[in-house]
Amino acid sequence: MRQKCEHPPLCYDFSNVDKFLNDKKVQEELGVDTKWQECNTIVNVMFNWDFMHNFHHLLIDQVEAGTRVLIYAGDVDYICNWIGNKHWALNLEWEGQEQFNKQDDLDIKNSSGKSVAKVRSVTLDNGGQFTFMQIKEAGHMVPMDQPAVALRMLNDFLDNKLPSHHLSPPEHVSLEASEQFEASEQYVFVDGQPLEIDIVL
Protein backbone atom coordinates (compact mmCIF):
# COMPACT_ATOMS: atom_id res chain seq x y z
CA MET A 1 0.00 0.00 0.00
CA ARG A 2 2.83 2.41 0.80
CA GLN A 3 5.13 1.63 -2.12
CA LYS A 4 5.53 3.90 -5.12
CA CYS A 5 5.14 1.77 -8.26
CA GLU A 6 8.39 2.20 -10.15
CA HIS A 7 8.24 -1.16 -11.98
CA PRO A 8 4.73 -1.58 -13.46
CA PRO A 9 2.63 -3.63 -13.68
CA LEU A 10 3.71 -5.56 -10.56
CA CYS A 11 5.62 -2.71 -8.87
CA TYR A 12 8.57 -4.95 -8.01
CA ASP A 13 11.88 -5.31 -9.83
CA PHE A 14 12.02 -8.85 -11.22
CA SER A 15 14.94 -8.20 -13.58
CA ASN A 16 17.16 -10.75 -11.81
CA VAL A 17 14.43 -13.40 -12.11
CA ASP A 18 13.92 -12.53 -15.79
CA LYS A 19 17.63 -12.77 -16.49
CA PHE A 20 17.94 -16.10 -14.68
CA LEU A 21 14.90 -17.78 -16.25
CA ASN A 22 15.79 -16.54 -19.75
CA ASP A 23 19.35 -17.83 -19.51
CA LYS A 24 19.82 -20.52 -22.18
CA LYS A 25 21.62 -22.88 -19.79
CA VAL A 26 18.83 -22.58 -17.21
CA GLN A 27 16.17 -23.17 -19.87
CA GLU A 28 18.03 -26.25 -21.11
CA GLU A 29 18.08 -27.65 -17.56
CA LEU A 30 14.36 -26.89 -17.17
CA GLY A 31 13.53 -28.30 -20.60
CA VAL A 32 11.85 -25.12 -21.88
CA ASP A 33 12.53 -22.90 -24.86
CA THR A 34 9.98 -20.12 -24.30
CA LYS A 35 10.82 -16.60 -23.20
CA TRP A 36 9.97 -16.07 -19.54
CA GLN A 37 7.69 -13.19 -18.53
CA GLU A 38 6.57 -12.60 -14.96
CA CYS A 39 3.34 -10.96 -16.12
CA ASN A 40 1.73 -12.06 -19.40
CA THR A 41 -1.66 -10.51 -20.17
CA ILE A 42 -2.76 -13.27 -22.57
CA VAL A 43 -2.01 -16.04 -20.06
CA ASN A 44 -3.71 -14.02 -17.32
CA VAL A 45 -6.90 -13.60 -19.38
CA MET A 46 -6.99 -17.32 -20.22
CA PHE A 47 -6.96 -18.19 -16.51
CA ASN A 48 -9.53 -15.56 -15.48
CA TRP A 49 -12.40 -18.07 -15.65
CA ASP A 50 -10.73 -20.09 -12.89
CA PHE A 51 -9.69 -17.08 -10.86
CA MET A 52 -12.07 -17.16 -7.90
CA HIS A 53 -12.95 -20.51 -6.39
CA ASN A 54 -13.64 -21.36 -2.77
CA PHE A 55 -11.27 -24.12 -1.69
CA HIS A 56 -11.57 -23.93 2.11
CA HIS A 57 -13.06 -27.43 2.39
CA LEU A 58 -10.17 -28.88 0.37
CA LEU A 59 -7.67 -27.13 2.62
CA ILE A 60 -9.18 -28.51 5.81
CA ASP A 61 -9.42 -32.00 4.28
CA GLN A 62 -5.67 -31.82 3.69
CA VAL A 63 -4.88 -30.60 7.21
CA GLU A 64 -7.03 -33.30 8.80
CA ALA A 65 -5.36 -35.89 6.54
CA GLY A 66 -1.96 -34.97 8.00
CA THR A 67 -0.68 -32.20 5.73
CA ARG A 68 0.97 -29.09 7.16
CA VAL A 69 -0.44 -25.84 5.71
CA LEU A 70 1.00 -22.33 6.05
CA ILE A 71 -1.03 -19.21 5.25
CA TYR A 72 0.95 -15.97 5.36
CA ALA A 73 0.37 -12.33 4.46
CA GLY A 74 2.28 -9.08 4.65
CA ASP A 75 0.77 -6.54 7.02
CA VAL A 76 0.70 -3.84 4.30
CA ASP A 77 -0.59 -6.04 1.47
CA TYR A 78 -3.70 -4.41 0.02
CA ILE A 79 -4.72 -7.14 -2.45
CA CYS A 80 -4.46 -10.15 -0.12
CA ASN A 81 -4.59 -8.29 3.16
CA TRP A 82 -3.77 -10.02 6.43
CA ILE A 83 -7.05 -8.99 8.05
CA GLY A 84 -9.13 -10.86 5.47
CA ASN A 85 -6.79 -13.85 5.45
CA LYS A 86 -6.86 -14.13 9.23
CA HIS A 87 -10.65 -13.71 9.28
CA TRP A 88 -11.28 -16.71 7.04
CA ALA A 89 -8.59 -18.71 8.86
CA LEU A 90 -10.38 -18.12 12.16
CA ASN A 91 -13.74 -19.09 10.66
CA LEU A 92 -12.70 -22.43 9.16
CA GLU A 93 -14.57 -25.33 10.74
CA TRP A 94 -12.13 -28.10 11.56
CA GLU A 95 -10.86 -30.29 14.36
CA GLY A 96 -8.41 -27.69 15.71
CA GLN A 97 -10.59 -24.60 15.27
CA GLU A 98 -11.32 -24.02 18.97
CA GLN A 99 -7.65 -24.19 19.98
CA PHE A 100 -6.56 -22.15 16.95
CA ASN A 101 -9.04 -19.38 17.72
CA LYS A 102 -8.51 -19.07 21.46
CA GLN A 103 -4.73 -18.79 21.43
CA ASP A 104 -2.88 -15.48 21.22
CA ASP A 105 -0.59 -14.70 18.32
CA LEU A 106 3.02 -15.48 19.18
CA ASP A 107 5.36 -12.57 18.52
CA ILE A 108 8.40 -13.58 16.47
CA LYS A 109 11.57 -11.50 16.84
CA ASN A 110 14.80 -11.42 14.88
CA SER A 111 18.24 -11.73 16.46
CA SER A 112 18.32 -8.01 17.31
CA GLY A 113 15.03 -8.25 19.21
CA LYS A 114 12.85 -6.55 16.60
CA SER A 115 9.37 -7.99 16.12
CA VAL A 116 9.18 -9.22 12.51
CA ALA A 117 6.08 -11.43 12.49
CA LYS A 118 3.16 -12.89 14.41
CA VAL A 119 2.16 -16.53 14.20
CA ARG A 120 -0.57 -18.84 15.48
CA SER A 121 -0.62 -22.53 14.72
CA VAL A 122 -2.24 -25.81 15.71
CA THR A 123 -0.80 -29.27 15.09
CA LEU A 124 -3.11 -32.29 15.08
CA ASP A 125 -2.23 -35.70 16.48
CA ASN A 126 -1.63 -37.05 12.96
CA GLY A 127 0.87 -34.28 12.16
CA GLY A 128 -1.56 -32.12 10.21
CA GLN A 129 -0.88 -28.48 10.94
CA PHE A 130 -2.59 -25.18 10.20
CA THR A 131 -0.50 -22.04 10.61
CA PHE A 132 -1.26 -18.37 10.00
CA MET A 133 1.63 -15.91 9.88
CA GLN A 134 1.51 -12.13 9.58
CA ILE A 135 4.77 -10.65 8.27
CA LYS A 136 5.50 -7.10 9.39
CA GLU A 137 6.51 -4.33 6.98
CA ALA A 138 5.76 -6.52 3.95
CA GLY A 139 3.38 -6.01 1.06
CA HIS A 140 2.02 -8.37 -1.60
CA MET A 141 5.44 -9.89 -2.35
CA VAL A 142 6.74 -10.83 1.11
CA PRO A 143 10.04 -12.29 -0.20
CA MET A 144 10.78 -9.02 -2.02
CA ASP A 145 9.96 -6.78 0.96
CA GLN A 146 11.36 -8.94 3.77
CA PRO A 147 13.71 -11.49 2.15
CA ALA A 148 15.46 -12.62 5.34
CA VAL A 149 12.19 -13.10 7.22
CA ALA A 150 10.58 -14.88 4.24
CA LEU A 151 13.52 -17.26 3.86
CA ARG A 152 13.53 -18.11 7.56
CA MET A 153 9.74 -18.56 7.55
CA LEU A 154 9.98 -20.97 4.62
CA ASN A 155 12.92 -22.90 6.07
CA ASP A 156 11.31 -23.18 9.50
CA PHE A 157 8.03 -24.30 7.94
CA LEU A 158 9.73 -26.94 5.79
CA ASP A 159 11.78 -28.12 8.79
CA ASN A 160 8.65 -28.08 11.00
CA LYS A 161 10.21 -25.58 13.42
CA LEU A 162 7.51 -22.91 13.58
CA PRO A 163 5.98 -22.66 17.07
CA SER A 164 2.72 -24.60 17.14
CA HIS A 165 0.06 -25.59 19.67
CA HIS A 166 -0.32 -29.39 19.84
CA LEU A 167 -3.80 -30.75 20.52
CA SER A 168 -2.34 -33.75 22.36
CA PRO A 169 1.19 -32.68 23.29
CA PRO A 170 3.87 -35.11 24.41
CA GLU A 171 5.01 -34.87 28.02
CA HIS A 172 7.94 -32.68 27.00
CA VAL A 173 7.94 -30.38 23.99
CA SER A 174 11.11 -28.90 22.53
CA LEU A 175 10.84 -26.22 19.87
CA GLU A 176 13.99 -25.15 18.10
CA ALA A 177 14.13 -21.43 17.40
CA SER A 178 16.11 -20.53 14.32
CA GLU A 179 19.14 -18.25 14.41
CA GLN A 180 17.03 -15.52 12.84
CA PHE A 181 13.97 -15.88 15.07
CA GLU A 182 13.53 -15.86 18.79
CA ALA A 183 10.15 -16.50 20.35
CA SER A 184 9.16 -13.69 22.70
CA GLU A 185 7.29 -16.11 24.98
CA GLN A 186 8.73 -19.44 26.03
CA TYR A 187 5.46 -21.30 26.34
CA VAL A 188 2.46 -22.38 24.33
CA PHE A 189 -1.08 -22.84 25.57
CA VAL A 190 -2.64 -26.28 25.93
CA ASP A 191 -6.29 -26.28 26.94
CA GLY A 192 -5.88 -22.72 28.18
CA GLN A 193 -2.87 -23.52 30.37
CA PRO A 194 0.73 -22.52 29.60
CA LEU A 195 3.02 -25.40 28.69
CA GLU A 196 6.68 -24.65 29.30
CA ILE A 197 9.05 -25.57 26.51
CA ASP A 198 12.75 -25.51 25.85
CA ILE A 199 13.88 -23.17 23.11
CA VAL A 200 17.19 -24.26 21.66
CA LEU A 201 19.12 -21.31 20.21
Tab-separated table of C-alpha atoms in Angstrom, residues 165 186-190 193-197:
chain	number	residue	atom	x	y	z
A	165	HIS	CA	0.056	-25.588	19.670
A	186	GLN	CA	8.729	-19.440	26.032
A	187	TYR	CA	5.456	-21.303	26.335
A	188	VAL	CA	2.456	-22.376	24.332
A	189	PHE	CA	-1.084	-22.838	25.572
A	190	VAL	CA	-2.639	-26.276	25.932
A	193	GLN	CA	-2.870	-23.523	30.374
A	194	PRO	CA	0.734	-22.520	29.602
A	195	LEU	CA	3.025	-25.403	28.689
A	196	GLU	CA	6.676	-24.647	29.301
A	197	ILE	CA	9.051	-25.572	26.509
